Amino acid sequence: MGVEVIFKIAAIGLLTAIVGQILKQTGKDEISTLATLAGLIIVLIMVLNLVGDLFNTLKTIFNF
């Protein structure tokens, strides 16, 4: 779970940056902003799932 999650987040960030730059150079700034926002939302959902898993693990460890 550890390293592959970091690589996934880095890959999404890199892909979002490339797509954003290509769209900005073609003059589609609004779509570039939406693509960047979509990448951010995807990463936030991934991180929230990981935090939820962490809390579930802590709950089972401490028997809450």
mmCIF file of N, CA, C and O in Angstrom:
data_model
loop_
_atom_site.group_PDB
_atom_site.id
_atom_site.type_symbol
_atom_site.label_atom_id
_atom_site.label_comp_id
_atom_site.label_asym_id
_atom_site.label_seq_id
_atom_site.Cartn_x
_atom_site.Cartn_y
_atom_site.Cartn_z
ATOM 1 N N MET A 1 0.819 -1.202 0.000
ATOM 2 C CA MET A 1 0.000 0.000 0.000
ATOM 3 C C MET A 1 0.858 1.259 0.000
ATOM 4 O O MET A 1 0.443 2.274 -0.513
ATOM 5 N N GLY A 2 2.057 1.223 0.531
ATOM 6 C CA GLY A 2 2.816 2.429 0.763
ATOM 7 C C GLY A 2 3.329 3.141 -0.473
ATOM 8 O O GLY A 2 2.881 4.237 -0.814
ATOM 9 N N VAL A 3 4.258 2.527 -1.171
ATOM 10 C CA VAL A 3 4.959 3.215 -2.249
ATOM 11 C C VAL A 3 4.072 3.381 -3.479
ATOM 12 O O VAL A 3 4.127 4.411 -4.153
ATOM 13 N N GLU A 4 3.232 2.388 -3.769
ATOM 14 C CA GLU A 4 2.412 2.504 -4.977
ATOM 15 C C GLU A 4 1.401 3.640 -4.896
ATOM 16 O O GLU A 4 1.065 4.244 -5.918
ATOM 17 N N VAL A 5 0.943 3.971 -3.693
ATOM 18 C CA VAL A 5 0.013 5.097 -3.541
ATOM 19 C C VAL A 5 0.727 6.408 -3.854
ATOM 20 O O VAL A 5 0.180 7.281 -4.528
ATOM 21 N N ILE A 6 1.964 6.515 -3.396
ATOM 22 C CA ILE A 6 2.746 7.724 -3.678
ATOM 23 C C ILE A 6 2.990 7.857 -5.181
ATOM 24 O O ILE A 6 2.879 8.950 -5.746
ATOM 25 N N PHE A 7 3.291 6.729 -5.829
ATOM 26 C CA PHE A 7 3.507 6.768 -7.283
ATOM 27 C C PHE A 7 2.223 7.129 -8.027
ATOM 28 O O PHE A 7 2.264 7.848 -9.030
ATOM 29 N N LYS A 8 1.083 6.627 -7.564
ATOM 30 C CA LYS A 8 -0.194 6.958 -8.210
ATOM 31 C C LYS A 8 -0.480 8.451 -8.095
ATOM 32 O O LYS A 8 -0.894 9.091 -9.062
ATOM 33 N N ILE A 9 -0.262 9.012 -6.910
ATOM 34 C CA ILE A 9 -0.511 10.440 -6.697
ATOM 35 C C ILE A 9 0.451 11.271 -7.558
ATOM 36 O O ILE A 9 0.048 12.268 -8.174
ATOM 37 N N ALA A 10 1.706 10.847 -7.621
ATOM 38 C CA ALA A 10 2.683 11.569 -8.449
ATOM 39 C C ALA A 10 2.314 11.478 -9.924
ATOM 40 O O ALA A 10 2.440 12.465 -10.662
ATOM 41 N N ALA A 11 1.848 10.317 -10.361
ATOM 42 C CA ALA A 11 1.469 10.153 -11.768
ATOM 43 C C ALA A 11 0.267 11.020 -12.113
ATOM 44 O O ALA A 11 0.223 11.642 -13.178
ATOM 45 N N ILE A 12 -0.694 11.092 -11.217
ATOM 46 C CA ILE A 12 -1.861 11.940 -11.462
ATOM 47 C C ILE A 12 -1.444 13.407 -11.513
ATOM 48 O O ILE A 12 -1.902 14.163 -12.371
ATOM 49 N N GLY A 13 -0.556 13.807 -10.616
ATOM 50 C CA GLY A 13 -0.066 15.188 -10.625
ATOM 51 C C GLY A 13 0.694 15.529 -11.886
ATOM 52 O O GLY A 13 0.507 16.610 -12.466
ATOM 53 N N LEU A 14 1.537 14.617 -12.327
ATOM 54 C CA LEU A 14 2.306 14.842 -13.548
ATOM 55 C C LEU A 14 1.395 14.906 -14.769
ATOM 56 O O LEU A 14 1.533 15.805 -15.614
ATOM 57 N N LEU A 15 0.459 13.991 -14.857
ATOM 58 C CA LEU A 15 -0.474 13.980 -15.979
ATOM 59 C C LEU A 15 -1.339 15.235 -15.990
ATOM 60 O O LEU A 15 -1.565 15.842 -17.046
ATOM 61 N N THR A 16 -1.783 15.657 -14.818
ATOM 62 C CA THR A 16 -2.593 16.872 -14.719
ATOM 63 C C THR A 16 -1.794 18.097 -15.141
ATOM 64 O O THR A 16 -2.315 18.974 -15.841
ATOM 65 N N ALA A 17 -0.529 18.159 -14.738
ATOM 66 C CA ALA A 17 0.311 19.301 -15.116
ATOM 67 C C ALA A 17 0.547 19.346 -16.621
ATOM 68 O O ALA A 17 0.477 20.422 -17.232
ATOM 69 N N ILE A 18 0.803 18.189 -17.221
ATOM 70 C CA ILE A 18 1.036 18.148 -18.670
ATOM 71 C C ILE A 18 -0.215 18.557 -19.434
ATOM 72 O O ILE A 18 -0.164 19.386 -20.353
ATOM 73 N N VAL A 19 -1.358 17.988 -19.041
ATOM 74 C CA VAL A 19 -2.615 18.327 -19.722
ATOM 75 C C VAL A 19 -2.943 19.802 -19.530
ATOM 76 O O VAL A 19 -3.377 20.482 -20.466
ATOM 77 N N GLY A 20 -2.706 20.314 -18.335
ATOM 78 C CA GLY A 20 -2.963 21.725 -18.071
ATOM 79 C C GLY A 20 -2.132 22.646 -18.928
ATOM 80 O O GLY A 20 -2.623 23.640 -19.473
ATOM 81 N N GLN A 21 -0.849 22.326 -19.074
ATOM 82 C CA GLN A 21 0.026 23.156 -19.893
ATOM 83 C C GLN A 21 -0.340 23.094 -21.372
ATOM 84 O O GLN A 21 -0.322 24.109 -22.072
ATOM 85 N N ILE A 22 -0.691 21.901 -21.840
ATOM 86 C CA ILE A 22 -1.094 21.777 -23.251
ATOM 87 C C ILE A 22 -2.363 22.579 -23.511
ATOM 88 O O ILE A 22 -2.472 23.287 -24.523
ATOM 89 N N LEU A 23 -3.322 22.486 -22.612
ATOM 90 C CA LEU A 23 -4.571 23.227 -22.811
ATOM 91 C C LEU A 23 -4.354 24.732 -22.713
ATOM 92 O O LEU A 23 -4.994 25.501 -23.436
ATOM 93 N N LYS A 24 -3.467 25.175 -21.821
ATOM 94 C CA LYS A 24 -3.194 26.613 -21.723
ATOM 95 C C LYS A 24 -2.527 27.138 -22.989
ATOM 96 O O LYS A 24 -2.806 28.246 -23.430
ATOM 97 N N GLN A 25 -1.626 26.359 -23.563
ATOM 98 C CA GLN A 25 -0.938 26.803 -24.771
ATOM 99 C C GLN A 25 -1.868 26.863 -25.971
ATOM 100 O O GLN A 25 -1.626 27.635 -26.902
ATOM 101 N N THR A 26 -2.917 26.044 -25.953
ATOM 102 C CA THR A 26 -3.871 26.088 -27.059
ATOM 103 C C THR A 26 -4.957 27.135 -26.836
ATOM 104 O O THR A 26 -5.841 27.282 -27.666
ATOM 105 N N GLY A 27 -4.894 27.841 -25.708
ATOM 106 C CA GLY A 27 -5.845 28.921 -25.468
ATOM 107 C C GLY A 27 -7.126 28.498 -24.767
ATOM 108 O O GLY A 27 -8.089 29.247 -24.753
ATOM 109 N N LYS A 28 -7.129 27.329 -24.189
ATOM 110 C CA LYS A 28 -8.336 26.841 -23.492
ATOM 111 C C LYS A 28 -8.081 26.859 -21.985
ATOM 112 O O LYS A 28 -7.981 25.826 -21.334
ATOM 113 N N ASP A 29 -8.004 28.069 -21.453
ATOM 114 C CA ASP A 29 -7.663 28.230 -20.043
ATOM 115 C C ASP A 29 -8.738 27.676 -19.112
ATOM 116 O O ASP A 29 -8.429 27.131 -18.058
ATOM 117 N N GLU A 30 -10.011 27.831 -19.480
ATOM 118 C CA GLU A 30 -11.099 27.360 -18.625
ATOM 119 C C GLU A 30 -11.071 25.839 -18.497
ATOM 120 O O GLU A 30 -11.238 25.284 -17.411
ATOM 121 N N ILE A 31 -10.847 25.164 -19.612
ATOM 122 C CA ILE A 31 -10.796 23.702 -19.593
ATOM 123 C C ILE A 31 -9.546 23.243 -18.842
ATOM 124 O O ILE A 31 -9.570 22.230 -18.138
ATOM 125 N N SER A 32 -8.462 24.005 -18.961
ATOM 126 C CA SER A 32 -7.244 23.681 -18.228
ATOM 127 C C SER A 32 -7.483 23.747 -16.722
ATOM 128 O O SER A 32 -7.034 22.873 -15.975
ATOM 129 N N THR A 33 -8.195 24.763 -16.291
ATOM 130 C CA THR A 33 -8.524 24.889 -14.873
ATOM 131 C C THR A 33 -9.400 23.738 -14.412
ATOM 132 O O THR A 33 -9.197 23.184 -13.324
ATOM 133 N N LEU A 34 -10.366 23.358 -15.226
ATOM 134 C CA LEU A 34 -11.242 22.236 -14.868
ATOM 135 C C LEU A 34 -10.467 20.921 -14.815
ATOM 136 O O LEU A 34 -10.721 20.083 -13.938
ATOM 137 N N ALA A 35 -9.519 20.711 -15.715
ATOM 138 C CA ALA A 35 -8.718 19.491 -15.702
ATOM 139 C C ALA A 35 -7.842 19.435 -14.458
ATOM 140 O O ALA A 35 -7.702 18.380 -13.831
ATOM 141 N N THR A 36 -7.270 20.567 -14.096
ATOM 142 C CA THR A 36 -6.451 20.624 -12.888
ATOM 143 C C THR A 36 -7.300 20.379 -11.653
ATOM 144 O O THR A 36 -6.892 19.647 -10.741
ATOM 145 N N LEU A 37 -8.479 20.947 -11.624
ATOM 146 C CA LEU A 37 -9.384 20.737 -10.497
ATOM 147 C C LEU A 37 -9.826 19.287 -10.407
ATOM 148 O O LEU A 37 -9.931 18.723 -9.309
ATOM 149 N N ALA A 38 -10.063 18.655 -11.537
ATOM 150 C CA ALA A 38 -10.449 17.238 -11.544
ATOM 151 C C ALA A 38 -9.320 16.370 -10.993
ATOM 152 O O ALA A 38 -9.568 15.437 -10.210
ATOM 153 N N GLY A 39 -8.087 16.657 -11.361
ATOM 154 C CA GLY A 39 -6.953 15.919 -10.818
ATOM 155 C C GLY A 39 -6.826 16.091 -9.320
ATOM 156 O O GLY A 39 -6.554 15.133 -8.588
ATOM 157 N N LEU A 40 -7.042 17.305 -8.850
ATOM 158 C CA LEU A 40 -6.986 17.571 -7.419
ATOM 159 C C LEU A 40 -8.068 16.807 -6.675
ATOM 160 O O LEU A 40 -7.821 16.232 -5.605
ATOM 161 N N ILE A 41 -9.267 16.780 -7.222
ATOM 162 C CA ILE A 41 -10.370 16.070 -6.578
ATOM 163 C C ILE A 41 -10.096 14.566 -6.528
ATOM 164 O O ILE A 41 -10.360 13.907 -5.512
ATOM 165 N N ILE A 42 -9.534 14.013 -7.598
ATOM 166 C CA ILE A 42 -9.198 12.584 -7.608
ATOM 167 C C ILE A 42 -8.187 12.258 -6.514
ATOM 168 O O ILE A 42 -8.333 11.283 -5.773
ATOM 169 N N VAL A 43 -7.157 13.086 -6.377
ATOM 170 C CA VAL A 43 -6.145 12.847 -5.351
ATOM 171 C C VAL A 43 -6.739 13.018 -3.960
ATOM 172 O O VAL A 43 -6.445 12.234 -3.047
ATOM 173 N N LEU A 44 -7.596 14.010 -3.767
ATOM 174 C CA LEU A 44 -8.225 14.199 -2.458
ATOM 175 C C LEU A 44 -9.093 13.013 -2.076
ATOM 176 O O LEU A 44 -9.108 12.592 -0.916
ATOM 177 N N ILE A 45 -9.814 12.443 -3.035
ATOM 178 C CA ILE A 45 -10.633 11.264 -2.750
ATOM 179 C C ILE A 45 -9.742 10.085 -2.362
ATOM 180 O O ILE A 45 -10.051 9.341 -1.427
ATOM 181 N N MET A 46 -8.611 9.928 -3.057
ATOM 182 C CA MET A 46 -7.683 8.856 -2.701
ATOM 183 C C MET A 46 -7.157 9.030 -1.279
ATOM 184 O O MET A 46 -7.102 8.074 -0.493
ATOM 185 N N VAL A 47 -6.791 10.252 -0.932
ATOM 186 C CA VAL A 47 -6.246 10.520 0.399
ATOM 187 C C VAL A 47 -7.328 10.326 1.463
ATOM 188 O O VAL A 47 -7.057 9.766 2.537
ATOM 189 N N LEU A 48 -8.553 10.751 1.193
ATOM 190 C CA LEU A 48 -9.632 10.565 2.161
ATOM 191 C C LEU A 48 -9.920 9.089 2.397
ATOM 192 O O LEU A 48 -10.201 8.686 3.534
ATOM 193 N N ASN A 49 -9.845 8.272 1.358
ATOM 194 C CA ASN A 49 -10.019 6.830 1.539
ATOM 195 C C ASN A 49 -8.909 6.252 2.413
ATOM 196 O O ASN A 49 -9.167 5.395 3.259
ATOM 197 N N LEU A 50 -7.687 6.719 2.213
ATOM 198 C CA LEU A 50 -6.581 6.241 3.036
ATOM 199 C C LEU A 50 -6.742 6.664 4.493
ATOM 200 O O LEU A 50 -6.459 5.884 5.408
ATOM 201 N N VAL A 51 -7.210 7.875 4.734
ATOM 202 C CA VAL A 51 -7.435 8.339 6.098
ATOM 203 C C VAL A 51 -8.563 7.532 6.743
ATOM 204 O O VAL A 51 -8.481 7.167 7.927
ATOM 205 N N GLY A 52 -9.607 7.220 5.974
ATOM 206 C CA GLY A 52 -10.691 6.385 6.489
ATOM 207 C C GLY A 52 -10.200 5.001 6.866
ATOM 208 O O GLY A 52 -10.586 4.455 7.912
ATOM 209 N N ASP A 53 -9.328 4.425 6.041
ATOM 210 C CA ASP A 53 -8.738 3.123 6.366
ATOM 211 C C ASP A 53 -7.887 3.198 7.632
ATOM 212 O O ASP A 53 -7.887 2.269 8.452
ATOM 213 N N LEU A 54 -7.171 4.305 7.791
ATOM 214 C CA LEU A 54 -6.359 4.492 8.983
ATOM 215 C C LEU A 54 -7.236 4.530 10.232
ATOM 216 O O LEU A 54 -6.929 3.882 11.238
ATOM 217 N N PHE A 55 -8.337 5.276 10.182
ATOM 218 C CA PHE A 55 -9.225 5.346 11.341
ATOM 219 C C PHE A 55 -9.862 3.996 11.642
ATOM 220 O O PHE A 55 -10.026 3.627 12.808
ATOM 221 N N ASN A 56 -10.219 3.241 10.609
ATOM 222 C CA ASN A 56 -10.779 1.907 10.843
ATOM 223 C C ASN A 56 -9.748 0.982 11.485
ATOM 224 O O ASN A 56 -10.079 0.192 12.369
ATOM 225 N N THR A 57 -8.497 1.089 11.056
ATOM 226 C CA THR A 57 -7.440 0.287 11.657
ATOM 227 C C THR A 57 -7.224 0.667 13.113
ATOM 228 O O THR A 57 -7.080 -0.197 13.988
ATOM 229 N N LEU A 58 -7.226 1.964 13.394
ATOM 230 C CA LEU A 58 -7.068 2.416 14.776
ATOM 231 C C LEU A 58 -8.232 1.968 15.643
ATOM 232 O O LEU A 58 -8.044 1.612 16.820
ATOM 233 N N LYS A 59 -9.440 1.963 15.054
ATOM 234 C CA LYS A 59 -10.609 1.504 15.801
ATOM 235 C C LYS A 59 -10.490 0.035 16.173
ATOM 236 O O LYS A 59 -10.835 -0.353 17.288
ATOM 237 N N THR A 60 -10.005 -0.771 15.239
ATOM 238 C CA THR A 60 -9.865 -2.197 15.535
ATOM 239 C C THR A 60 -8.730 -2.478 16.502
ATOM 240 O O THR A 60 -8.811 -3.387 17.315
ATOM 241 N N ILE A 61 -7.672 -1.670 16.439
ATOM 242 C CA ILE A 61 -6.545 -1.883 17.361
ATOM 243 C C ILE A 61 -6.967 -1.556 18.794
ATOM 244 O O ILE A 61 -6.659 -2.303 19.726
ATOM 245 N N PHE A 62 -7.661 -0.444 18.995
ATOM 246 C CA PHE A 62 -8.011 -0.010 20.340
ATOM 247 C C PHE A 62 -9.414 -0.460 20.761
ATOM 248 O O PHE A 62 -9.901 -0.056 21.813
ATOM 249 N N ASN A 63 -10.066 -1.289 19.947
ATOM 250 C CA ASN A 63 -11.379 -1.875 20.269
ATOM 251 C C ASN A 63 -12.425 -0.829 20.615
ATOM 252 O O ASN A 63 -13.127 -0.905 21.614
ATOM 253 N N PHE A 64 -12.576 0.157 19.775
ATOM 254 C CA PHE A 64 -13.613 1.180 19.989
ATOM 255 C C PHE A 64 -14.908 0.717 19.417
ATOM 256 O O PHE A 64 -15.174 0.311 18.426
#
